[in-house]
PDB file of C-alpha atoms in Angstrom:
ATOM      1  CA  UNK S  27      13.188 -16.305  -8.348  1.00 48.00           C
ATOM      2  CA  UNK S  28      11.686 -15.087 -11.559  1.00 55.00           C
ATOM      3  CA  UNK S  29       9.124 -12.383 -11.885  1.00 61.00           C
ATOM      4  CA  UNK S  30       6.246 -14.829 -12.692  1.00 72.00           C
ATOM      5  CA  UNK S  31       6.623 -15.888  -8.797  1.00 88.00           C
ATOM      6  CA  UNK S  32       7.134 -12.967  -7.471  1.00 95.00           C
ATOM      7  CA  UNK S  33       3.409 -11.793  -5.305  1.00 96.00           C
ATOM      8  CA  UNK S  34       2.816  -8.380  -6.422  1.00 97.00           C
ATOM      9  CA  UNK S  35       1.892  -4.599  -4.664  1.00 98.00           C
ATOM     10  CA  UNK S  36       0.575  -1.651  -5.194  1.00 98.00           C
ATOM     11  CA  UNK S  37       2.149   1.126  -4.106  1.00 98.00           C
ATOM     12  CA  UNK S  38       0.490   4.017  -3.713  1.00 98.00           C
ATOM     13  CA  UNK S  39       2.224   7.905  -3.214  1.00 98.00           C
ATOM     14  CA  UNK S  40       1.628  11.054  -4.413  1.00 97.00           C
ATOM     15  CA  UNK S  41       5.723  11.568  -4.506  1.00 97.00           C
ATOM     16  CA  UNK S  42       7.219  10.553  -7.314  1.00 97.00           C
ATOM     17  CA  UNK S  43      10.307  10.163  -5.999  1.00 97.00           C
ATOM     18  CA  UNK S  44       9.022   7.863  -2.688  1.00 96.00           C
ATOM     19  CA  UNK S  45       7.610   5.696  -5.349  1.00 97.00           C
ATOM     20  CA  UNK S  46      10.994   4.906  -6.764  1.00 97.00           C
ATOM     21  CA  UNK S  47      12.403   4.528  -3.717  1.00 97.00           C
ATOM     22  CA  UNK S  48       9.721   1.852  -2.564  1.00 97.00           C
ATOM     23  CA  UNK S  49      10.312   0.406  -6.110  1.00 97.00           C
ATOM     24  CA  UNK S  50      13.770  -0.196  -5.648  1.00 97.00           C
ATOM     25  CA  UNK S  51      13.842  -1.974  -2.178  1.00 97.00           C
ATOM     26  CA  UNK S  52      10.963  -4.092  -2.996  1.00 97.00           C
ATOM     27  CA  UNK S  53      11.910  -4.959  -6.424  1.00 95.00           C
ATOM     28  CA  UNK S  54      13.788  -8.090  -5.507  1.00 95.00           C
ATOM     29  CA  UNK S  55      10.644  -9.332  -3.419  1.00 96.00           C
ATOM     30  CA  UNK S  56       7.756  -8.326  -5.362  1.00 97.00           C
ATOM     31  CA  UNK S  57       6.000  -7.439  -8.264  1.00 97.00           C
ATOM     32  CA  UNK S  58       5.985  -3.441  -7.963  1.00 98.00           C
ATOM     33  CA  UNK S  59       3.188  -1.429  -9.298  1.00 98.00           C
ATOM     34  CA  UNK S  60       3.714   2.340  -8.427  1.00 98.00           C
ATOM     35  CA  UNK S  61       0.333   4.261  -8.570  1.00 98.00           C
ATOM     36  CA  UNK S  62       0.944   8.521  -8.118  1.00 98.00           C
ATOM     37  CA  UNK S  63      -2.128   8.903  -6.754  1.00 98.00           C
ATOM     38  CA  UNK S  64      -4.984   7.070  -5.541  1.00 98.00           C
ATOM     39  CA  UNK S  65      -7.712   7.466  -8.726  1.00 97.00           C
ATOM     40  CA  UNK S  66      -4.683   5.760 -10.757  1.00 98.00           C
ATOM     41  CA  UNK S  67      -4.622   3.009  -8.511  1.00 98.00           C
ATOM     42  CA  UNK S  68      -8.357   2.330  -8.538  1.00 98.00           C
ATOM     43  CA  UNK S  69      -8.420   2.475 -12.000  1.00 98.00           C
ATOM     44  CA  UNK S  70      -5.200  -0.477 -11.887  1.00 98.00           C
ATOM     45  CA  UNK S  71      -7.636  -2.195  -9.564  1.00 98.00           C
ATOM     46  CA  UNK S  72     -10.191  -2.585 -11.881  1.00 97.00           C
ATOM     47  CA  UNK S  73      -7.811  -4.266 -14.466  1.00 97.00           C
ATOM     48  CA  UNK S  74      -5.188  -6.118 -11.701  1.00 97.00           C
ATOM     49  CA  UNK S  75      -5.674  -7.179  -8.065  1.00 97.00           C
ATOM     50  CA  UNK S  76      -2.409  -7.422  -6.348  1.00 98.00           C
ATOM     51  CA  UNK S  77      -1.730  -9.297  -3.758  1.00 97.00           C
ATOM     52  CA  UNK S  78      -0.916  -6.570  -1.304  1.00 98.00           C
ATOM     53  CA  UNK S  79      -1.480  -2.404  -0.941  1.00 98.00           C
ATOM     54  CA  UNK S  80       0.756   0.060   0.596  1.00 98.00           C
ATOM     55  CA  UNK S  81      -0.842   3.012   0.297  1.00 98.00           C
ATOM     56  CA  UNK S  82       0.160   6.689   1.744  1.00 98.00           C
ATOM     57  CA  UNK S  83      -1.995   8.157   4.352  1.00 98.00           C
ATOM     58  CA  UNK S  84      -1.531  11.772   2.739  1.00 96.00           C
ATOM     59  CA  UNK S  85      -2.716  11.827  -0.808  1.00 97.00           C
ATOM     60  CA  UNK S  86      -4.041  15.031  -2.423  1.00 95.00           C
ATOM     61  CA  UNK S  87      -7.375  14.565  -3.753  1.00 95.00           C
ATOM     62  CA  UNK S  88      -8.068  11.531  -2.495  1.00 96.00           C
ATOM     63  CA  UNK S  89      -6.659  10.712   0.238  1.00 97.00           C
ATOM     64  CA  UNK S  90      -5.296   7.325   1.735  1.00 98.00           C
ATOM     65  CA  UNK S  91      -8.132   6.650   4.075  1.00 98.00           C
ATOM     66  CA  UNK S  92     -10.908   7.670   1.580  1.00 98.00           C
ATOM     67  CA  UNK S  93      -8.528   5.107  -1.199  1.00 98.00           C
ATOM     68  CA  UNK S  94      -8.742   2.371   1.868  1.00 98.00           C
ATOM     69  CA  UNK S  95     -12.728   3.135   2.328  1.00 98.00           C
ATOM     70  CA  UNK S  96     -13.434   2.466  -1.545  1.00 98.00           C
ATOM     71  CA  UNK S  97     -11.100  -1.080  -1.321  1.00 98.00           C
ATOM     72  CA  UNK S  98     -13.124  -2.302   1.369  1.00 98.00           C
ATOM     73  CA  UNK S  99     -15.924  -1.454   0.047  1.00 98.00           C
ATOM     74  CA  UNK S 100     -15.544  -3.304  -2.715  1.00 97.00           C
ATOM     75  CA  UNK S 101     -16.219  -7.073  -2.996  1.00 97.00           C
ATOM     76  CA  UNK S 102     -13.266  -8.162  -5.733  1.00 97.00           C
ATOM     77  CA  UNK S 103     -10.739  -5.830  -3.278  1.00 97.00           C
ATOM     78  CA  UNK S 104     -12.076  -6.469   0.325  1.00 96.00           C
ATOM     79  CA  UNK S 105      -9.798  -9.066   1.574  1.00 97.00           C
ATOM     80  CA  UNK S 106      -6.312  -7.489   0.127  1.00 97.00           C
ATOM     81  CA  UNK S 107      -4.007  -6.838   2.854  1.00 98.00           C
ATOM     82  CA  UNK S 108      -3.348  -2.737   2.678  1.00 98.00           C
ATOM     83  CA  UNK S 109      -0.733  -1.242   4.687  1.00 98.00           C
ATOM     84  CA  UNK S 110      -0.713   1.936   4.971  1.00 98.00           C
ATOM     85  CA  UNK S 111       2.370   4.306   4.688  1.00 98.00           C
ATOM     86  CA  UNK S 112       2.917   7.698   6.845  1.00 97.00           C
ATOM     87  CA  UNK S 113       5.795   9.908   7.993  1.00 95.00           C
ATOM     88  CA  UNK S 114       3.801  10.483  11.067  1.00 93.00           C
ATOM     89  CA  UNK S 115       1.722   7.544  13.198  1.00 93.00           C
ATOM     90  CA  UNK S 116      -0.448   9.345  16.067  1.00 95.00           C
ATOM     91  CA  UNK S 117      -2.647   7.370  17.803  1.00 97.00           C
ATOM     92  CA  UNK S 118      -5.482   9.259  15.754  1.00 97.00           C
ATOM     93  CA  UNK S 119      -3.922   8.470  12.155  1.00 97.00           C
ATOM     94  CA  UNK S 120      -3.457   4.201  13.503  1.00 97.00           C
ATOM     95  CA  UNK S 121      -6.813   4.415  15.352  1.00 98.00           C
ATOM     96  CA  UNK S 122      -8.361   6.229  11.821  1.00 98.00           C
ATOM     97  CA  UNK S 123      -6.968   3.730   9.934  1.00 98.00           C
ATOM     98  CA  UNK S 124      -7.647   0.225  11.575  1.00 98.00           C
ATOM     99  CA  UNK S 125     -11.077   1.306  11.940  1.00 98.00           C
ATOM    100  CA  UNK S 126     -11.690   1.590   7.988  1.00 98.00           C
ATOM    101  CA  UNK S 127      -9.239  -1.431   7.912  1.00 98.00           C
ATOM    102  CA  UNK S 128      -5.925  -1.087   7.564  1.00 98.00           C
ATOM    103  CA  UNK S 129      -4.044  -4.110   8.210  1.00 98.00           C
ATOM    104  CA  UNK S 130      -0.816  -2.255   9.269  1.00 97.00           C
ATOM    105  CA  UNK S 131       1.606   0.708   9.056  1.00 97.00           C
ATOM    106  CA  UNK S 132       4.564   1.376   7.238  1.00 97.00           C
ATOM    107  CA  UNK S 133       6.836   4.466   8.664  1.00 96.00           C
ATOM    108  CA  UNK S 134       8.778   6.723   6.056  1.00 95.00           C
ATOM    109  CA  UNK S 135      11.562   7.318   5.575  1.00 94.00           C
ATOM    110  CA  UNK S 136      11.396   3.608   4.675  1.00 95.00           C
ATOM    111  CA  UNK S 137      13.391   0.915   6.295  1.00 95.00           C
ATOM    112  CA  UNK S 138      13.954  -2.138   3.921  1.00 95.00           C
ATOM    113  CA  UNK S 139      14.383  -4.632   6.231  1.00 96.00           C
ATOM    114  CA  UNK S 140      11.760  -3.228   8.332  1.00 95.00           C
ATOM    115  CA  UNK S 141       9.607  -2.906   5.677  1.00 96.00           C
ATOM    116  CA  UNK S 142       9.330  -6.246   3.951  1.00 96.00           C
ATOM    117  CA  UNK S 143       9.167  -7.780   7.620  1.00 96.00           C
ATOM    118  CA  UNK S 144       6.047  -6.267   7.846  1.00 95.00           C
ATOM    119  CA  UNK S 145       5.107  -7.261   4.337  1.00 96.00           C
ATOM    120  CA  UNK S 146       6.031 -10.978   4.923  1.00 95.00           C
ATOM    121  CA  UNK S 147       3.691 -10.874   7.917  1.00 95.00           C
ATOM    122  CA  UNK S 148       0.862 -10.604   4.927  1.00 92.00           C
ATOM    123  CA  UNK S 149       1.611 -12.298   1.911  1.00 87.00           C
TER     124      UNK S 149
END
C-alpha cells in the first residue's frame, strides 16, 4: 500500500526514544507523525488533522490530559479518535481520561500487535 493510502497519527511522547519505537511498528500501517511534546503537536494540528492521536498521559509541561482537554475543545479536532498511551492504567488515570474523552488506552512497553488492534478498532 503506498503512503498516499496510508490513514495517518499523531504520536505524541515526551521520550524521544518511545517515539521511534512507536514509529517503527506503526510505520507499515500508518502515516506517523511523532510530536515530543504536546505544544508541538498542537501547533501540527493547526496545519494537519490526522486521522488518529496517541498521546502519552505523562507529558512535562503539558500534560496528556490537559493536550486531550484542548482537542476536544476544539471544533476542527473534536471528533479525532485519541488514545491515550501510559506505562501505568489505574482506575483513576482510565476514569480521568474517558471523562475528558479519551477513546482508549494504549499500555507501554508497546505491543505491536496489540497495539494496532486497538488502532484498527478506530480508523
Amino acid at each position: 500500500m503506498g503512503e498516499e493510502n496510508l490513514k495517518t497519527i499523531l504520536v505524541v511522547d515526551d521520550m524521544a526514544a518511545i517515539l521511534e519505537h512507536a514509529k517503527q511498528l506503526l510505520k507499515n500501517s500508518y502515516n506517523v507523525i511523532p510530536c515530543i511534546s504536546a505544544d508541538q503537536a498542537l501547533g501540527v494540528l493547526e496545519r494537519k488533522i490526522p486521522d488518529i492521536i496517541m498521546a502519552d498521559v505523562n507529558m512535562p509541561g503539558t500534560d496528556g490530559f490537559e493536550f486531550l482537554k484542548k482537542v476536544r475543545e476544539d471544533d476542527r479536532l473534536k471528533d479525532i479518535k485519541v488514545l491515550m498511551t501510559t506505562a501505568e492504567i489505574t482506575s483513576e488515570i482510565e476514569s480521568r481520561g474517558y471523562e475528558l474523552g479519551a477513546d482508549g488506552f494504549i499500555l507501554k512497553p508497546f505491543n505491536q500487535a496489540v497495539m494496532l488492534r486497538k488502532l484498527s478498532l478506530f480508523v
